[in-house]
Coordinates of C-alpha atoms and ligand atoms in Angstrom, one line a residue:
M112 CA 135.1 112.5 86.5
A113 CA 135.5 109.5 88.8
T114 CA 134.0 106.4 87.3
A115 CA 132.3 103.7 89.3
T116 CA 131.9 101.5 86.3
E117 CA 134.5 99.0 87.4
V118 CA 132.3 96.0 86.7
R119 CA 131.7 95.5 83.0
V120 CA 129.5 92.9 81.5
A121 CA 130.5 91.8 78.0
P122 CA 128.0 92.7 75.4
E123 CA 128.1 89.0 74.2
D124 CA 127.0 87.9 77.6
V125 CA 124.1 90.4 77.7
R126 CA 122.9 89.1 74.3
A127 CA 123.4 85.5 75.3
A128 CA 121.3 86.1 78.4
A129 CA 118.5 87.5 76.2
R130 CA 118.7 84.4 74.0
R131 CA 118.4 82.2 77.1
S132 CA 115.4 84.0 78.3
E133 CA 112.4 81.9 78.7
R134 CA 110.1 84.8 78.1
I135 CA 109.1 83.6 74.6
P136 CA 105.5 84.2 73.8
D137 CA 103.0 81.7 72.3
P138 CA 102.3 81.8 68.6
A139 CA 100.4 85.0 67.7
V140 CA 99.3 87.5 65.1
V141 CA 100.0 91.2 65.8
V142 CA 97.3 93.3 64.1
I143 CA 98.3 97.0 63.9
F144 CA 95.4 99.4 63.3
G145 CA 96.8 102.7 61.9
A146 CA 99.7 100.8 60.3
S147 CA 100.3 103.5 57.7
G148 CA 101.3 106.0 60.4
D149 CA 104.8 106.8 61.4
L150 CA 104.8 104.8 64.7
T151 CA 104.5 101.5 62.8
K152 CA 107.4 102.1 60.5
R153 CA 109.7 104.0 63.0
K154 CA 109.1 102.1 66.2
L155 CA 106.8 99.0 66.1
L156 CA 108.3 97.1 63.1
P157 CA 111.9 97.8 64.2
A158 CA 111.0 96.7 67.7
L159 CA 109.4 93.4 66.5
F160 CA 112.3 92.8 64.3
H161 CA 114.8 93.2 67.2
L162 CA 112.7 90.7 69.2
E163 CA 113.0 88.3 66.3
Q164 CA 116.8 88.8 66.0
Q165 CA 117.1 88.0 69.7
G166 CA 115.1 84.8 69.3
L167 CA 112.3 86.2 71.4
L168 CA 109.5 85.7 68.9
P169 CA 107.7 82.4 68.4
A170 CA 108.4 80.7 65.0
E171 CA 104.6 80.9 64.3
F172 CA 104.3 84.6 64.1
S173 CA 102.6 87.1 61.8
I174 CA 101.9 90.8 61.5
V175 CA 98.9 92.4 59.8
G176 CA 98.9 96.1 59.1
V177 CA 95.4 97.6 58.9
A178 CA 94.8 101.1 57.6
R179 CA 92.4 102.9 55.3
R180 CA 94.7 103.5 52.3
D181 CA 95.2 100.7 49.8
L182 CA 98.9 100.0 50.4
K183 CA 98.9 96.3 49.8
S184 CA 101.6 96.4 47.2
S185 CA 103.9 98.7 49.0
F186 CA 103.4 98.0 52.8
A187 CA 105.9 95.2 53.2
A188 CA 108.6 97.1 51.3
D189 CA 107.9 100.2 53.4
M190 CA 108.2 98.2 56.6
K191 CA 111.5 96.8 55.4
D192 CA 112.7 100.4 54.8
G193 CA 111.7 101.2 58.4
I194 CA 113.7 98.3 59.8
L195 CA 116.7 99.4 57.7
K196 CA 116.4 103.1 58.6
F197 CA 115.3 103.0 62.2
G198 CA 116.1 99.5 63.4
G199 CA 119.7 99.3 62.4
G200 CA 119.0 96.5 59.9
K201 CA 121.5 95.9 57.1
D202 CA 120.3 95.5 53.5
G203 CA 121.0 92.1 52.1
D204 CA 120.4 90.5 55.5
D205 CA 118.2 87.4 54.9
T206 CA 116.7 87.6 58.4
I207 CA 115.0 90.8 57.4
D208 CA 113.4 89.3 54.3
N209 CA 112.4 86.3 56.2
F210 CA 110.8 88.5 58.9
I211 CA 109.1 90.7 56.2
S212 CA 107.6 87.6 54.7
K213 CA 105.4 87.4 57.8
V214 CA 103.9 90.9 57.1
D215 CA 100.4 91.2 55.6
Y216 CA 98.3 94.3 54.9
H217 CA 94.5 94.7 55.1
A218 CA 92.9 98.0 53.8
M219 CA 89.6 99.0 55.4
N220 CA 87.7 101.9 56.9
F221 CA 87.5 101.6 60.6
D222 CA 83.7 101.9 60.5
D223 CA 83.2 99.4 57.7
D224 CA 81.6 96.1 59.0
A225 CA 82.5 94.2 55.8
G226 CA 86.2 95.2 56.4
Y227 CA 86.1 93.6 59.9
A228 CA 84.5 90.4 58.5
K229 CA 87.3 90.2 55.9
L230 CA 89.9 90.9 58.6
K231 CA 88.5 88.0 60.6
S232 CA 88.8 85.7 57.6
L233 CA 92.3 86.8 56.9
L234 CA 93.3 86.1 60.5
D235 CA 91.7 82.7 60.4
K236 CA 93.5 81.9 57.2
I237 CA 96.8 83.0 58.8
D238 CA 96.1 80.7 61.7
K239 CA 95.8 77.8 59.3
E240 CA 98.8 78.6 57.2
R241 CA 101.2 79.8 59.9
G242 CA 100.0 78.0 63.0
T243 CA 99.3 81.2 65.0
Q244 CA 96.6 79.3 67.0
G245 CA 94.0 82.0 67.2
N246 CA 96.1 84.4 69.4
R247 CA 95.7 88.0 68.4
L248 CA 97.3 91.2 69.8
F249 CA 95.4 94.2 68.4
Y250 CA 97.5 97.4 68.5
L251 CA 95.5 100.6 68.2
A252 CA 98.0 103.1 66.7
V253 CA 95.2 105.3 65.5
A254 CA 93.9 108.7 66.5
P255 CA 92.0 108.5 69.8
E256 CA 88.6 109.3 68.1
Y257 CA 88.7 105.8 66.5
F258 CA 89.5 103.8 69.7
A259 CA 86.0 103.2 70.8
D260 CA 84.6 102.4 67.4
I261 CA 87.3 99.9 66.5
I262 CA 87.0 98.2 69.9
N263 CA 83.2 97.9 69.5
R264 CA 83.4 96.4 66.1
L265 CA 86.1 94.0 67.1
G266 CA 83.6 92.9 69.8
E267 CA 80.6 92.7 67.4
H268 CA 82.6 90.6 64.9
G269 CA 83.6 88.1 67.6
M270 CA 87.2 89.0 67.8
A271 CA 87.3 90.2 71.4
H272 CA 86.6 86.8 73.0
P273 CA 87.7 84.2 70.6
E274 CA 86.7 80.6 71.2
K275 CA 90.3 79.5 70.6
G276 CA 93.4 81.5 71.7
Y277 CA 93.6 85.0 73.3
A278 CA 92.6 88.5 72.2
R279 CA 94.4 91.5 73.7
V280 CA 94.4 95.1 72.8
I281 CA 97.2 97.7 73.1
I282 CA 95.9 101.2 73.3
E283 CA 98.3 104.1 72.5
K284 CA 98.2 107.4 74.3
P285 CA 96.5 109.8 74.6
F286 CA 94.2 107.8 76.8
G287 CA 91.5 110.5 77.1
H288 CA 92.0 114.2 77.2
D289 CA 90.7 114.8 80.7
L290 CA 89.1 112.8 83.6
K291 CA 85.7 112.6 82.0
S292 CA 86.8 111.4 78.6
A293 CA 89.3 108.9 80.1
K294 CA 86.5 107.4 82.2
E295 CA 84.2 107.2 79.2
L296 CA 87.0 105.5 77.2
N297 CA 87.7 103.1 80.0
D298 CA 84.0 102.3 80.1
D299 CA 83.8 101.8 76.3
V300 CA 86.8 99.5 76.3
N301 CA 85.7 97.6 79.4
R302 CA 82.3 96.9 77.8
V303 CA 84.1 94.8 75.2
F304 CA 87.4 93.6 76.8
D305 CA 88.2 92.5 80.3
E306 CA 90.8 94.5 82.2
D307 CA 93.3 91.7 81.8
Q308 CA 93.0 91.9 78.0
I309 CA 93.7 95.7 78.0
F310 CA 97.2 97.0 77.6
R311 CA 97.4 100.9 77.9
I312 CA 100.8 101.6 76.6
D313 CA 103.2 104.3 77.9
H314 CA 106.5 103.8 76.0
Y315 CA 108.4 105.3 78.9
L316 CA 107.8 102.2 80.9
G317 CA 109.5 100.2 78.2
K318 CA 112.7 102.1 78.6
E319 CA 115.5 100.2 80.3
T320 CA 116.5 103.2 82.4
V321 CA 113.0 103.6 83.7
Q322 CA 112.7 100.0 84.7
N323 CA 116.2 100.4 86.2
I324 CA 114.7 102.9 88.7
L325 CA 113.0 99.9 90.4
V326 CA 116.1 97.8 90.2
F327 CA 118.2 100.6 91.6
R328 CA 115.8 101.1 94.5
F329 CA 114.8 97.5 95.3
A330 CA 117.8 95.4 94.3
N331 CA 120.2 97.4 96.3
G332 CA 120.3 97.6 100.1
I333 CA 121.9 101.0 100.6
F334 CA 119.5 103.4 99.0
E335 CA 116.1 102.5 100.4
P336 CA 116.9 103.5 104.0
I337 CA 117.6 107.0 102.9
W338 CA 114.9 107.2 100.3
N339 CA 112.5 109.4 102.3
R340 CA 111.8 112.8 103.8
N341 CA 114.4 112.4 106.5
F342 CA 117.2 112.5 104.0
I343 CA 115.9 113.9 100.7
D344 CA 115.5 117.6 100.3
H345 CA 113.6 117.6 97.0
V346 CA 113.2 115.8 93.7
Q347 CA 113.4 117.3 90.2
I348 CA 112.2 115.5 87.1
T349 CA 113.0 117.1 83.8
A350 CA 111.9 115.9 80.3
A351 CA 113.5 118.4 78.0
E352 CA 113.3 118.1 74.3
S353 CA 115.2 120.3 71.7
I354 CA 112.8 119.2 68.9
G355 CA 109.6 121.1 68.3
I356 CA 106.3 119.5 67.4
E357 CA 107.7 117.8 64.3
G358 CA 104.8 118.5 61.9
R359 CA 102.2 117.3 64.4
G360 CA 100.4 120.7 64.6
P361 CA 96.8 119.4 64.7
F362 CA 97.5 116.8 67.4
Y363 CA 99.7 119.1 69.5
E364 CA 97.2 122.0 69.4
K365 CA 94.7 119.9 71.2
A366 CA 97.2 118.3 73.5
G367 CA 99.9 120.7 74.8
A368 CA 102.8 119.6 77.1
L369 CA 100.7 118.7 80.1
R370 CA 98.5 116.2 78.2
D371 CA 101.3 115.1 75.9
V372 CA 104.0 114.1 78.4
V373 CA 103.3 115.2 82.0
Q374 CA 100.1 113.3 82.7
N375 CA 101.6 110.1 81.4
H376 CA 105.4 109.8 81.0
M377 CA 106.4 112.1 83.8
M378 CA 103.8 110.8 86.2
E379 CA 105.1 107.3 85.5
L380 CA 108.6 108.5 86.4
L381 CA 107.3 110.1 89.5
S382 CA 105.6 106.9 90.6
F383 CA 108.7 104.8 90.2
V384 CA 110.7 107.2 92.3
A385 CA 108.1 107.6 95.0
M386 CA 106.3 104.3 95.3
E387 CA 106.6 101.9 98.2
P388 CA 108.3 98.6 97.6
P389 CA 105.6 96.3 96.1
V390 CA 105.2 92.9 97.6
S391 CA 106.3 91.3 94.3
F392 CA 107.2 92.3 90.8
E393 CA 103.8 91.3 89.6
A394 CA 101.4 93.5 87.7
N395 CA 98.8 94.1 90.4
A396 CA 101.3 94.6 93.1
V397 CA 103.4 97.1 91.1
R398 CA 100.4 99.0 89.7
G399 CA 98.7 99.1 93.0
E400 CA 101.6 100.9 94.6
K401 CA 101.8 103.4 91.8
V402 CA 98.2 104.3 92.1
K403 CA 98.7 104.9 95.9
V404 CA 101.4 107.5 95.0
W405 CA 99.2 109.3 92.6
R406 CA 96.3 109.3 95.0
A407 CA 98.5 110.8 97.7
V408 CA 99.5 113.8 95.5
K409 CA 97.9 116.9 97.0
P410 CA 95.5 118.8 94.6
I411 CA 97.7 121.1 92.5
A412 CA 97.3 124.7 93.3
I413 CA 97.4 126.9 90.2
E414 CA 100.3 129.0 91.8
N415 CA 102.3 125.8 91.6
T416 CA 102.1 125.6 87.9
V417 CA 103.8 127.5 85.1
R418 CA 103.1 127.2 81.4
G419 CA 105.1 128.4 78.4
Q420 CA 105.2 128.5 74.6
Y421 CA 108.3 128.8 72.5
A422 CA 109.1 131.7 70.3
L423 CA 111.6 131.6 67.5
G424 CA 115.2 131.1 68.6
T425 CA 118.4 129.1 67.9
I426 CA 119.0 125.4 68.5
D427 CA 122.4 123.8 67.6
G428 CA 123.3 126.9 65.7
Q429 CA 120.1 126.7 63.5
Q430 CA 117.4 129.2 63.6
V431 CA 114.0 127.6 64.4
Q432 CA 110.6 129.1 64.2
G433 CA 108.2 129.9 67.0
Y434 CA 105.3 127.5 67.9
R435 CA 102.7 129.9 66.4
E436 CA 104.5 129.8 63.1
E437 CA 104.5 126.0 62.9
D438 CA 102.5 124.3 60.2
R439 CA 98.8 124.0 61.0
V440 CA 99.1 125.8 64.3
D441 CA 96.8 128.7 65.1
P442 CA 98.8 132.0 64.9
N443 CA 97.2 133.0 68.2
S444 CA 97.5 129.6 69.8
T445 CA 97.5 129.4 73.6
T446 CA 98.6 125.8 73.7
E447 CA 101.5 125.3 76.1
T448 CA 104.7 123.7 74.8
F449 CA 106.3 123.9 78.3
A450 CA 104.9 123.0 81.7
A451 CA 106.5 123.2 85.2
I452 CA 104.7 122.0 88.2
K453 CA 105.4 121.6 91.9
L454 CA 103.8 118.5 93.4
E455 CA 103.6 117.4 97.0
I456 CA 103.0 113.8 98.0
E457 CA 101.1 113.6 101.3
N458 CA 102.2 110.4 102.8
W459 CA 104.6 109.3 105.5
R460 CA 107.5 108.8 103.2
W461 CA 107.3 112.1 101.3
A462 CA 105.4 114.7 103.4
G463 CA 107.3 118.0 103.0
V464 CA 109.5 116.9 100.1
P465 CA 108.6 118.9 96.9
F466 CA 108.7 117.2 93.5
Y467 CA 109.4 119.7 90.8
L468 CA 108.5 118.6 87.3
R469 CA 109.3 120.4 84.0
A470 CA 108.8 119.3 80.4
G471 CA 109.1 121.3 77.3
K472 CA 109.8 121.4 73.6
R473 CA 112.5 123.5 71.9
L474 CA 114.5 123.7 75.1
A475 CA 118.3 124.0 75.2
K476 CA 119.0 120.3 74.8
R477 CA 117.4 116.9 74.9
A478 CA 117.6 115.4 78.4
T479 CA 115.3 113.4 80.6
E480 CA 116.6 113.2 84.1
I481 CA 115.5 112.6 87.7
M482 CA 117.5 114.5 90.2
I483 CA 117.3 113.6 93.9
Q484 CA 118.9 116.2 96.2
F485 CA 119.7 115.1 99.6
R486 CA 119.8 117.2 102.8
Q487 CA 123.0 118.7 103.9
P488 CA 124.7 117.2 107.0
P489 CA 123.4 118.7 110.2
L490 CA 126.8 120.4 110.9
L491 CA 129.3 121.5 108.4
L492 CA 132.7 121.0 109.9
F493 CA 134.7 122.3 107.0
D494 CA 135.6 125.8 105.9
R495 CA 133.1 127.5 103.6
S496 CA 134.9 130.8 103.5
G497 CA 135.5 130.7 99.8
A498 CA 139.3 130.3 100.2
G499 CA 139.2 126.9 98.4
P500 CA 138.7 126.4 94.7
C501 CA 135.0 125.6 95.2
N502 CA 132.9 128.2 96.9
E503 CA 130.3 126.2 98.7
I504 CA 129.9 122.7 100.0
Q505 CA 127.2 121.3 97.7
P506 CA 124.5 118.8 98.8
N507 CA 124.7 115.2 97.5
I508 CA 122.8 114.7 94.3
L509 CA 121.8 111.5 92.7
T510 CA 121.0 111.9 89.1
I511 CA 119.2 109.2 87.1
R512 CA 119.7 109.9 83.4
I513 CA 116.8 108.4 81.5
Q514 CA 118.2 109.6 78.2
P515 CA 120.5 110.3 76.4
D516 CA 123.8 109.2 78.0
E517 CA 121.8 106.7 80.1
G518 CA 123.1 106.1 83.5
I519 CA 123.2 107.2 87.1
S520 CA 125.6 109.5 88.9
L521 CA 126.1 110.5 92.5
R522 CA 127.7 113.8 93.4
F523 CA 129.5 114.0 96.7
G524 CA 132.1 116.3 98.4
A525 CA 135.8 115.3 98.3
K526 CA 138.8 116.9 99.9
V527 CA 140.8 119.1 97.6
P528 CA 144.5 118.0 97.7
G529 CA 146.5 120.5 99.8
P530 CA 147.1 121.7 103.3
D531 CA 143.5 123.0 103.9
M532 CA 140.3 121.0 104.4
N533 CA 138.7 122.4 101.2
V534 CA 135.9 120.5 99.7
C535 CA 134.8 120.3 96.1
P536 CA 132.0 118.3 94.5
V537 CA 133.0 115.2 92.5
V538 CA 130.9 112.7 90.6
M539 CA 130.7 108.9 90.6
D540 CA 129.2 107.8 87.4
F541 CA 127.6 104.7 86.0
Q542 CA 127.0 104.6 82.3
Y543 CA 124.9 102.0 80.6
A544 CA 126.9 102.2 77.4
S545 CA 130.3 101.4 79.1
A546 CA 128.9 98.9 81.7
F547 CA 127.0 96.8 79.2
G548 CA 128.2 97.9 75.8
V549 CA 124.9 97.3 74.1
N550 CA 122.5 99.7 72.5
L551 CA 119.4 100.1 74.6
A552 CA 116.2 99.0 72.9
N553 CA 113.5 101.4 72.1
G554 CA 110.7 101.1 74.8
Y555 CA 108.3 99.3 72.4
E556 CA 110.4 96.2 72.2
R557 CA 109.9 95.2 75.8
L558 CA 106.3 96.3 75.9
L559 CA 105.3 94.4 72.8
L560 CA 107.0 91.3 74.2
D561 CA 105.2 91.7 77.5
A562 CA 101.8 92.2 75.9
M563 CA 102.3 89.0 73.9
L564 CA 103.2 87.3 77.2
G565 CA 100.1 88.7 78.9
D566 CA 102.3 90.6 81.4
Q567 CA 100.6 93.9 82.4
T568 CA 103.2 95.0 84.9
L569 CA 104.5 97.8 82.7
F570 CA 101.1 98.9 81.4
A571 CA 98.7 101.4 82.8
H572 CA 95.7 100.2 84.8
R573 CA 92.4 102.0 84.5
D574 CA 92.7 103.2 88.1
G575 CA 96.1 104.7 87.4
V576 CA 94.9 106.6 84.3
E577 CA 92.0 108.0 86.2
A578 CA 94.1 109.0 89.2
T579 CA 96.5 111.0 87.1
W580 CA 93.7 112.7 85.1
S581 CA 92.0 113.7 88.4
L582 CA 95.1 115.6 89.3
F583 CA 95.6 117.4 86.1
T584 CA 92.0 118.0 84.9
P585 CA 91.5 121.0 87.4
V586 CA 94.8 122.5 86.2
L587 CA 93.8 122.2 82.5
E588 CA 90.4 123.7 83.3
A589 CA 92.0 126.6 85.2
W590 CA 94.4 127.2 82.3
A591 CA 91.6 127.1 79.8
K592 CA 89.7 129.7 81.7
A593 CA 92.7 132.1 82.2
K594 CA 94.2 132.4 78.8
P595 CA 97.9 133.2 78.9
R596 CA 98.6 136.8 78.0
D597 CA 102.4 136.5 77.6
F598 CA 102.7 133.7 75.0
P599 CA 105.1 133.1 73.4
N600 CA 107.2 133.5 76.6
Y601 CA 110.4 131.6 76.0
T602 CA 113.0 131.7 73.3
S603 CA 113.7 128.4 71.6
G604 CA 117.0 127.0 72.8
T605 CA 116.6 128.3 76.4
W606 CA 115.3 126.5 79.5
G607 CA 111.8 127.8 79.3
P608 CA 110.0 130.8 80.8
K609 CA 111.4 132.9 83.6
A610 CA 108.4 132.0 85.8
A611 CA 109.7 128.4 85.9
D612 CA 112.8 129.6 87.7
G613 CA 110.5 131.6 90.0
L614 CA 108.4 128.4 90.8
I615 CA 111.4 126.6 92.3
G616 CA 113.3 129.8 93.3
R617 CA 110.5 130.8 95.6
D618 CA 111.4 127.8 97.8
G619 CA 115.1 128.9 97.8
R620 CA 116.0 126.2 95.2
K621 CA 117.3 126.1 91.6
W622 CA 116.7 123.9 88.6
H623 CA 119.7 121.6 88.3
Q624 CA 121.8 122.4 85.3
L625 CA 121.6 119.7 82.6
Ligands
BG6_56 C1 105.5 111.2 73.0 C2 105.1 112.6 72.8 O1 104.6 110.4 73.8 O2 106.8 111.2 73.7 C3 106.1 113.4 72.0 O3 103.8 112.6 72.1 C4 107.4 113.3 72.7 O4 105.7 114.7 71.9 C5 107.8 111.9 73.0 O5 108.4 113.9 71.8 C6 109.0 111.8 73.8 O6 109.5 110.4 73.9 P1 111.0 110.1 74.0 O7 111.0 108.6 74.0 O8 111.7 110.7 72.8 O9 111.5 110.8 75.2

């Protein structure tokens, strides 16, 4: 494999640049509702600790975990455990203990007014003791049915528009389960908080490789001129996971692949690939261009969708059970664990260029990739008789690897050494790991920092959420009406149902092998 990674940036330089960053937020308290859940321990605390390690948190900083259970005595130790296990922290490192000393816990029921009053007093006390200046970032890491209630009560208890400092709220997905519920939730939240206080999080936008799509397109001069229907044949976006539903039966039964990852993560990827250059890298400019893409997507015909559900099979040599056998899943469940969709964007840049999306659990491997296939040259001068070592001249393909093995590669034809003009595909490859030599942060790190800075560029706007739900709600409704008769229809450890090959095959194309 040819390597284009000639230029390497020393990891020390990458870290030093982060330390020189002026993006250091004002003093603040991060208040995490639903703090006893997995997200806090696995992602949020490790992410905040990494920010601290890089010197990106203010000295006056505090975290308050809020949940129903009485965990006061064990919470801080549990969070330390999370940093050690999931944040690469080392036991005995003083910086962890120092960081953990800023962690408090407050037990309350989310519908208990007295609990909110006590929370308010605790936050005021922290302000006095730690100089956090009345700034609060509320993180709702709770089940969606609690969103509206928590937000209302924060409002009623004077915590949404404080006299001193800011109040912001981060809302985890799923943001609604269809267009109607998303609108209602937006209305509920907007009644209490202004749009510039609301941070709807999609952790894909925090991934370096996702942000790099914009850098790749808009910080380089050579790609944008060919980034359109004149040169691009089609685009494939795959979010393949080899894991199953990981004990989240009750959640997943109500969600399914379309709601869980397609309406949000995959549509974010699509918008970054397809959007017009924004006038600046500023929240409204970027989010405005994304919404234009989603609004230009043609209503999705049901023939352009495929759904699937995994049956038992083998992954990495291990037998795994089928979806219907998973814990707390209906043995006759019709929830989809796989979705493939063909989208068409009806605008001047993309008319006629299909975007094929597929996402699924228990697929052959974990790989999230965007593949852009370019058109063949108008005339092929070189022999395609099959006499050379490669049978056909392949089109150019640009692959953006979101994860794992983060990077970008470009496939092109090269002359095979010898007397004939034979052509074989070769690959130029950029790998994050070898170019920068640092581990990529989990998406939450950047997003928590941005929320503390009040920067909404990488967060979803109300209009965007509603635009994507308007596209998928009719599909969900049609799917709900016509129950699938063939579920389970793919073996765990494969690439999904046969019909997904048919969806793209009908257009004379194939899924790219990952
Ligand atoms: C979450 C979904 O939003 O994203 C999960 O709820 C999915 O089902 C996860 O596994 C994928 O995220 P990542 O970062 O592992 O690609």
